[in-house]
Amino acid sequence: MPVLSTSPFLKPARLRCPQNSPGRQRRHTLPASEFRCLSPEDAISVFEIEREAFISVSGDCPLHLDEIRHFLTLCPELSLGWFEEGRLVAFIIGSLWDQDRLSQAALTLHKPRGTAVHIHVLAVHRTFRQQGKGSILMWRYLQYLRCLPFARRAVLMCEDFLVPFYEKCGFKALGPCQVTVGALAFTEMQHAVRGHAFMRRNSGC
């Protein structure tokens, strides 16, 4: 069966299948790899991955189930899920923010007129970690944001041990974040996505 490329934005070659080959007989099977925006119907799968990824490390989740449903209802276009044969394996959830820096209110609010995309959470299913999927998904997400005319930058907050990961994704540290969750402190980081008119004109956006 033709396999879709998991490399970002690379279109898979169209393979011709013989008339009676398994590939032709199984045309209706799920694609090997798919990226799409999430919907409220994906909320439980999202929460299960997030809970497993964060509870053991930080003791809490960036988003609880009702908050996941909240953002996937208000701004599903600011989410991205990676599916393997129909199964969610990694995701990002974002919302819009309208201030220079994140505040406590940014954890729960979506500001429709904002130009900063606040990335609330990136998580990968435990069986798919250590495969580079987090970096690939973030790369695709940032490319996608460049297609959105209102998006000027992506912002997030993370614990110090994750700063090197996001720096490799192109984020720059802004300093300590004003937001705290219990005893946890965070570094605020941002990635510019504006100034890419040429890319928009030539990316099919």
PDB file of C-alpha atoms in Angstrom:
ATOM      1  CA  MET A   1       0.000   0.000   0.000  1.00  0.00           C
ATOM      2  CA  PRO A   2       1.387   3.458  -0.780  1.00  0.00           C
ATOM      3  CA  VAL A   3       2.757   5.008   2.375  1.00  0.00           C
ATOM      4  CA  LEU A   4       2.451   8.735   3.090  1.00  0.00           C
ATOM      5  CA  SER A   5       5.670  10.514   3.945  1.00  0.00           C
ATOM      6  CA  THR A   6       6.062  11.591   7.563  1.00  0.00           C
ATOM      7  CA  SER A   7       8.580  14.273   6.578  1.00  0.00           C
ATOM      8  CA  PRO A   8       7.113  17.773   6.934  1.00  0.00           C
ATOM      9  CA  PHE A   9       5.432  19.159   3.828  1.00  0.00           C
ATOM     10  CA  LEU A  10       6.867  16.525   1.518  1.00  0.00           C
ATOM     11  CA  LYS A  11       4.219  15.230  -0.824  1.00  0.00           C
ATOM     12  CA  PRO A  12       4.309  11.440  -1.176  1.00  0.00           C
ATOM     13  CA  ALA A  13       4.905  10.039  -4.585  1.00  0.00           C
ATOM     14  CA  ARG A  14       1.841   8.534  -6.212  1.00  0.00           C
ATOM     15  CA  LEU A  15       2.480   4.844  -6.645  1.00  0.00           C
ATOM     16  CA  ARG A  16       0.647   2.853  -9.288  1.00  0.00           C
ATOM     17  CA  CYS A  17      -0.768  -0.394  -7.962  1.00  0.00           C
ATOM     18  CA  PRO A  18      -1.373  -3.424 -10.156  1.00  0.00           C
ATOM     19  CA  GLN A  19      -5.060  -4.155 -10.660  1.00  0.00           C
ATOM     20  CA  ASN A  20      -5.188  -6.975  -8.092  1.00  0.00           C
ATOM     21  CA  SER A  21      -2.490  -5.809  -5.683  1.00  0.00           C
ATOM     22  CA  PRO A  22      -3.189  -5.419  -1.943  1.00  0.00           C
ATOM     23  CA  GLY A  23      -2.698  -1.675  -2.367  1.00  0.00           C
ATOM     24  CA  ARG A  24      -5.569  -1.456  -4.844  1.00  0.00           C
ATOM     25  CA  GLN A  25      -7.770  -3.789  -2.824  1.00  0.00           C
ATOM     26  CA  ARG A  26      -7.264  -1.731   0.371  1.00  0.00           C
ATOM     27  CA  ARG A  27      -7.928   1.733  -0.992  1.00  0.00           C
ATOM     28  CA  HIS A  28     -10.183   2.584   1.933  1.00  0.00           C
ATOM     29  CA  THR A  29      -7.726   1.860   4.740  1.00  0.00           C
ATOM     30  CA  LEU A  30      -6.612   4.788   6.879  1.00  0.00           C
ATOM     31  CA  PRO A  31      -3.581   6.810   5.733  1.00  0.00           C
ATOM     32  CA  ALA A  32      -0.306   5.803   7.337  1.00  0.00           C
ATOM     33  CA  SER A  33       0.346   9.358   8.510  1.00  0.00           C
ATOM     34  CA  GLU A  34      -1.972  12.368   8.678  1.00  0.00           C
ATOM     35  CA  PHE A  35      -1.726  15.889  10.096  1.00  0.00           C
ATOM     36  CA  ARG A  36      -4.891  17.847  10.783  1.00  0.00           C
ATOM     37  CA  CYS A  37      -6.459  20.339  13.143  1.00  0.00           C
ATOM     38  CA  LEU A  38      -8.159  18.783  16.145  1.00  0.00           C
ATOM     39  CA  SER A  39     -11.842  18.922  17.096  1.00  0.00           C
ATOM     40  CA  PRO A  40     -13.707  18.570  20.407  1.00  0.00           C
ATOM     41  CA  GLU A  41     -14.254  14.909  19.506  1.00  0.00           C
ATOM     42  CA  ASP A  42     -10.484  14.398  19.880  1.00  0.00           C
ATOM     43  CA  ALA A  43     -10.438  15.817  23.423  1.00  0.00           C
ATOM     44  CA  ILE A  44     -10.352  12.525  25.328  1.00  0.00           C
ATOM     45  CA  SER A  45      -7.496  11.116  23.226  1.00  0.00           C
ATOM     46  CA  VAL A  46      -5.621  14.400  23.697  1.00  0.00           C
ATOM     47  CA  PHE A  47      -6.131  14.368  27.453  1.00  0.00           C
ATOM     48  CA  GLU A  48      -5.010  10.746  27.837  1.00  0.00           C
ATOM     49  CA  ILE A  49      -1.704  11.495  26.091  1.00  0.00           C
ATOM     50  CA  GLU A  50      -1.223  14.753  27.994  1.00  0.00           C
ATOM     51  CA  ARG A  51      -1.997  13.238  31.391  1.00  0.00           C
ATOM     52  CA  GLU A  52       0.509  10.424  30.925  1.00  0.00           C
ATOM     53  CA  ALA A  53       3.185  12.803  29.623  1.00  0.00           C
ATOM     54  CA  PHE A  54       2.948  15.468  32.320  1.00  0.00           C
ATOM     55  CA  ILE A  55       1.595  14.002  35.562  1.00  0.00           C
ATOM     56  CA  SER A  56       4.706  11.923  36.261  1.00  0.00           C
ATOM     57  CA  VAL A  57       7.029  14.865  35.505  1.00  0.00           C
ATOM     58  CA  SER A  58       5.243  17.979  36.764  1.00  0.00           C
ATOM     59  CA  GLY A  59       2.401  16.566  38.837  1.00  0.00           C
ATOM     60  CA  ASP A  60      -0.237  18.395  36.784  1.00  0.00           C
ATOM     61  CA  CYS A  61      -1.421  18.874  33.198  1.00  0.00           C
ATOM     62  CA  PRO A  62      -1.133  22.145  31.271  1.00  0.00           C
ATOM     63  CA  LEU A  63      -4.772  21.699  30.241  1.00  0.00           C
ATOM     64  CA  HIS A  64      -7.521  19.736  31.938  1.00  0.00           C
ATOM     65  CA  LEU A  65     -10.177  17.948  29.905  1.00  0.00           C
ATOM     66  CA  ASP A  66     -12.726  20.764  30.091  1.00  0.00           C
ATOM     67  CA  GLU A  67     -10.053  23.270  29.032  1.00  0.00           C
ATOM     68  CA  ILE A  68      -9.052  21.085  26.090  1.00  0.00           C
ATOM     69  CA  ARG A  69     -12.669  20.974  24.941  1.00  0.00           C
ATOM     70  CA  HIS A  70     -12.893  24.747  25.507  1.00  0.00           C
ATOM     71  CA  PHE A  71      -9.970  25.569  23.201  1.00  0.00           C
ATOM     72  CA  LEU A  72     -10.846  22.955  20.589  1.00  0.00           C
ATOM     73  CA  THR A  73     -14.301  24.526  20.391  1.00  0.00           C
ATOM     74  CA  LEU A  74     -13.179  28.176  20.312  1.00  0.00           C
ATOM     75  CA  CYS A  75     -10.078  27.907  18.126  1.00  0.00           C
ATOM     76  CA  PRO A  76      -9.578  24.432  16.608  1.00  0.00           C
ATOM     77  CA  GLU A  77      -7.594  26.053  13.773  1.00  0.00           C
ATOM     78  CA  LEU A  78      -4.788  26.713  16.278  1.00  0.00           C
ATOM     79  CA  SER A  79      -4.334  23.020  17.047  1.00  0.00           C
ATOM     80  CA  LEU A  80      -2.508  20.319  15.139  1.00  0.00           C
ATOM     81  CA  GLY A  81      -2.647  16.563  15.585  1.00  0.00           C
ATOM     82  CA  TRP A  82      -0.411  13.863  14.140  1.00  0.00           C
ATOM     83  CA  PHE A  83      -2.282  10.633  13.422  1.00  0.00           C
ATOM     84  CA  GLU A  84      -0.752   7.267  12.533  1.00  0.00           C
ATOM     85  CA  GLU A  85      -3.306   4.926  10.931  1.00  0.00           C
ATOM     86  CA  GLY A  86      -6.092   6.901  12.585  1.00  0.00           C
ATOM     87  CA  ARG A  87      -4.500   6.949  16.040  1.00  0.00           C
ATOM     88  CA  LEU A  88      -3.451  10.238  17.638  1.00  0.00           C
ATOM     89  CA  VAL A  89       0.258  10.072  18.464  1.00  0.00           C
ATOM     90  CA  ALA A  90       1.192  13.736  19.053  1.00  0.00           C
ATOM     91  CA  PHE A  91      -0.533  17.103  19.239  1.00  0.00           C
ATOM     92  CA  ILE A  92      -0.237  20.841  19.839  1.00  0.00           C
ATOM     93  CA  ILE A  93      -2.996  23.082  21.205  1.00  0.00           C
ATOM     94  CA  GLY A  94      -2.826  26.859  20.943  1.00  0.00           C
ATOM     95  CA  SER A  95      -4.964  29.964  21.357  1.00  0.00           C
ATOM     96  CA  LEU A  96      -4.574  33.677  20.629  1.00  0.00           C
ATOM     97  CA  TRP A  97      -3.146  36.175  23.096  1.00  0.00           C
ATOM     98  CA  ASP A  98      -3.083  39.970  22.834  1.00  0.00           C
ATOM     99  CA  GLN A  99      -0.367  41.104  25.268  1.00  0.00           C
ATOM    100  CA  ASP A 100       3.417  41.335  24.984  1.00  0.00           C
ATOM    101  CA  ARG A 101       3.944  38.778  27.759  1.00  0.00           C
ATOM    102  CA  LEU A 102       1.906  35.896  29.093  1.00  0.00           C
ATOM    103  CA  SER A 103      -0.074  36.333  32.303  1.00  0.00           C
ATOM    104  CA  GLN A 104      -2.133  34.005  34.466  1.00  0.00           C
ATOM    105  CA  ALA A 105      -5.192  34.790  32.347  1.00  0.00           C
ATOM    106  CA  ALA A 106      -3.436  33.390  29.255  1.00  0.00           C
ATOM    107  CA  LEU A 107      -3.849  29.881  30.667  1.00  0.00           C
ATOM    108  CA  THR A 108      -7.596  29.905  30.077  1.00  0.00           C
ATOM    109  CA  LEU A 109      -8.444  32.733  27.659  1.00  0.00           C
ATOM    110  CA  HIS A 110      -8.588  32.951  23.874  1.00  0.00           C
ATOM    111  CA  LYS A 111      -8.300  36.529  22.557  1.00  0.00           C
ATOM    112  CA  PRO A 112      -9.727  36.468  18.998  1.00  0.00           C
ATOM    113  CA  ARG A 113      -8.060  39.776  18.082  1.00  0.00           C
ATOM    114  CA  GLY A 114      -4.656  38.742  19.364  1.00  0.00           C
ATOM    115  CA  THR A 115      -1.639  38.292  17.126  1.00  0.00           C
ATOM    116  CA  ALA A 116       0.393  36.009  19.401  1.00  0.00           C
ATOM    117  CA  VAL A 117      -0.323  32.282  19.249  1.00  0.00           C
ATOM    118  CA  HIS A 118       0.027  30.916  22.772  1.00  0.00           C
ATOM    119  CA  ILE A 119       1.100  27.277  22.568  1.00  0.00           C
ATOM    120  CA  HIS A 120      -0.428  25.680  25.647  1.00  0.00           C
ATOM    121  CA  VAL A 121       0.874  22.175  25.203  1.00  0.00           C
ATOM    122  CA  LEU A 122       2.869  19.872  22.953  1.00  0.00           C
ATOM    123  CA  ALA A 123       2.769  16.177  23.853  1.00  0.00           C
ATOM    124  CA  VAL A 124       3.739  12.880  22.235  1.00  0.00           C
ATOM    125  CA  HIS A 125       2.308   9.455  23.039  1.00  0.00           C
ATOM    126  CA  ARG A 126       4.738   7.441  25.156  1.00  0.00           C
ATOM    127  CA  THR A 127       5.229   4.701  22.541  1.00  0.00           C
ATOM    128  CA  PHE A 128       6.277   7.284  19.933  1.00  0.00           C
ATOM    129  CA  ARG A 129       8.772   9.313  21.967  1.00  0.00           C
ATOM    130  CA  GLN A 130      12.484   9.565  21.257  1.00  0.00           C
ATOM    131  CA  GLN A 131      11.718   9.470  17.520  1.00  0.00           C
ATOM    132  CA  GLY A 132      11.896  13.193  16.801  1.00  0.00           C
ATOM    133  CA  LYS A 133       8.129  13.513  16.445  1.00  0.00           C
ATOM    134  CA  GLY A 134       7.894  16.474  18.803  1.00  0.00           C
ATOM    135  CA  SER A 135      10.385  18.494  16.753  1.00  0.00           C
ATOM    136  CA  ILE A 136       8.735  17.553  13.456  1.00  0.00           C
ATOM    137  CA  LEU A 137       5.278  18.448  14.732  1.00  0.00           C
ATOM    138  CA  MET A 138       6.472  21.809  16.045  1.00  0.00           C
ATOM    139  CA  TRP A 139       8.181  22.551  12.701  1.00  0.00           C
ATOM    140  CA  ARG A 140       4.982  21.801  10.828  1.00  0.00           C
ATOM    141  CA  TYR A 141       2.944  23.860  13.258  1.00  0.00           C
ATOM    142  CA  LEU A 142       5.186  26.908  12.829  1.00  0.00           C
ATOM    143  CA  GLN A 143       4.999  26.542   9.046  1.00  0.00           C
ATOM    144  CA  TYR A 144       1.222  26.382   9.347  1.00  0.00           C
ATOM    145  CA  LEU A 145       1.137  29.560  11.469  1.00  0.00           C
ATOM    146  CA  ARG A 146       2.946  31.394   8.684  1.00  0.00           C
ATOM    147  CA  CYS A 147      -0.121  30.766   6.539  1.00  0.00           C
ATOM    148  CA  LEU A 148      -2.369  32.572   9.031  1.00  0.00           C
ATOM    149  CA  PRO A 149      -2.450  36.316   8.246  1.00  0.00           C
ATOM    150  CA  PHE A 150      -3.170  37.334  11.851  1.00  0.00           C
ATOM    151  CA  ALA A 151      -0.297  35.376  13.440  1.00  0.00           C
ATOM    152  CA  ARG A 152       2.829  37.414  14.201  1.00  0.00           C
ATOM    153  CA  ARG A 153       4.604  35.235  16.754  1.00  0.00           C
ATOM    154  CA  ALA A 154       4.288  32.022  18.742  1.00  0.00           C
ATOM    155  CA  VAL A 155       4.787  32.148  22.508  1.00  0.00           C
ATOM    156  CA  LEU A 156       4.990  29.468  25.171  1.00  0.00           C
ATOM    157  CA  MET A 157       6.171  28.863  28.685  1.00  0.00           C
ATOM    158  CA  CYS A 158       8.170  25.834  29.757  1.00  0.00           C
ATOM    159  CA  GLU A 159      10.233  24.476  32.595  1.00  0.00           C
ATOM    160  CA  ASP A 160      13.964  25.090  32.404  1.00  0.00           C
ATOM    161  CA  PHE A 161      14.838  21.542  31.339  1.00  0.00           C
ATOM    162  CA  LEU A 162      12.788  22.018  28.150  1.00  0.00           C
ATOM    163  CA  VAL A 163      14.448  25.284  27.104  1.00  0.00           C
ATOM    164  CA  PRO A 164      17.147  23.549  24.970  1.00  0.00           C
ATOM    165  CA  PHE A 165      14.476  21.589  23.078  1.00  0.00           C
ATOM    166  CA  TYR A 166      12.543  24.721  22.162  1.00  0.00           C
ATOM    167  CA  GLU A 167      15.726  26.602  21.316  1.00  0.00           C
ATOM    168  CA  LYS A 168      16.470  23.888  18.755  1.00  0.00           C
ATOM    169  CA  CYS A 169      12.981  24.559  17.345  1.00  0.00           C
ATOM    170  CA  GLY A 170      13.936  28.217  16.870  1.00  0.00           C
ATOM    171  CA  PHE A 171      12.419  29.756  19.997  1.00  0.00           C
ATOM    172  CA  LYS A 172      14.249  32.430  21.972  1.00  0.00           C
ATOM    173  CA  ALA A 173      13.970  32.902  25.713  1.00  0.00           C
ATOM    174  CA  LEU A 174      12.342  36.117  26.924  1.00  0.00           C
ATOM    175  CA  GLY A 175      13.183  35.508  30.568  1.00  0.00           C
ATOM    176  CA  PRO A 176      11.205  34.301  33.581  1.00  0.00           C
ATOM    177  CA  CYS A 177       7.471  33.970  32.956  1.00  0.00           C
ATOM    178  CA  GLN A 178       4.980  35.840  35.145  1.00  0.00           C
ATOM    179  CA  VAL A 179       2.845  32.706  35.278  1.00  0.00           C
ATOM    180  CA  THR A 180       3.306  30.175  38.056  1.00  0.00           C
ATOM    181  CA  VAL A 181       1.469  26.918  38.670  1.00  0.00           C
ATOM    182  CA  GLY A 182       1.793  25.834  42.263  1.00  0.00           C
ATOM    183  CA  ALA A 183       5.509  25.683  42.999  1.00  0.00           C
ATOM    184  CA  LEU A 184       6.463  25.472  39.321  1.00  0.00           C
ATOM    185  CA  ALA A 185       8.246  28.386  37.635  1.00  0.00           C
ATOM    186  CA  PHE A 186       8.629  28.784  33.875  1.00  0.00           C
ATOM    187  CA  THR A 187      10.706  30.432  31.184  1.00  0.00           C
ATOM    188  CA  GLU A 188       8.777  32.357  28.551  1.00  0.00           C
ATOM    189  CA  MET A 189       9.888  31.835  24.938  1.00  0.00           C
ATOM    190  CA  GLN A 190       8.825  33.178  21.561  1.00  0.00           C
ATOM    191  CA  HIS A 191       9.280  32.481  17.855  1.00  0.00           C
ATOM    192  CA  ALA A 192       8.564  35.131  15.203  1.00  0.00           C
ATOM    193  CA  VAL A 193       6.282  34.002  12.376  1.00  0.00           C
ATOM    194  CA  ARG A 194       5.711  37.370  10.663  1.00  0.00           C
ATOM    195  CA  GLY A 195       7.643  38.716   7.695  1.00  0.00           C
ATOM    196  CA  HIS A 196       7.110  35.623   5.556  1.00  0.00           C
ATOM    197  CA  ALA A 197       5.064  37.094   2.696  1.00  0.00           C
ATOM    198  CA  PHE A 198       7.249  35.357   0.127  1.00  0.00           C
ATOM    199  CA  MET A 199       6.712  32.019   1.830  1.00  0.00           C
ATOM    200  CA  ARG A 200       2.953  32.599   1.926  1.00  0.00           C
ATOM    201  CA  ARG A 201       2.853  33.420  -1.779  1.00  0.00           C
ATOM    202  CA  ASN A 202       4.735  30.248  -2.652  1.00  0.00           C
ATOM    203  CA  SER A 203       3.363  27.747  -0.152  1.00  0.00           C
ATOM    204  CA  GLY A 204      -0.202  27.408  -1.335  1.00  0.00           C
ATOM    205  CA  CYS A 205      -1.518  29.171   1.775  1.00  0.00           C
TER     206      CYS A 205
END
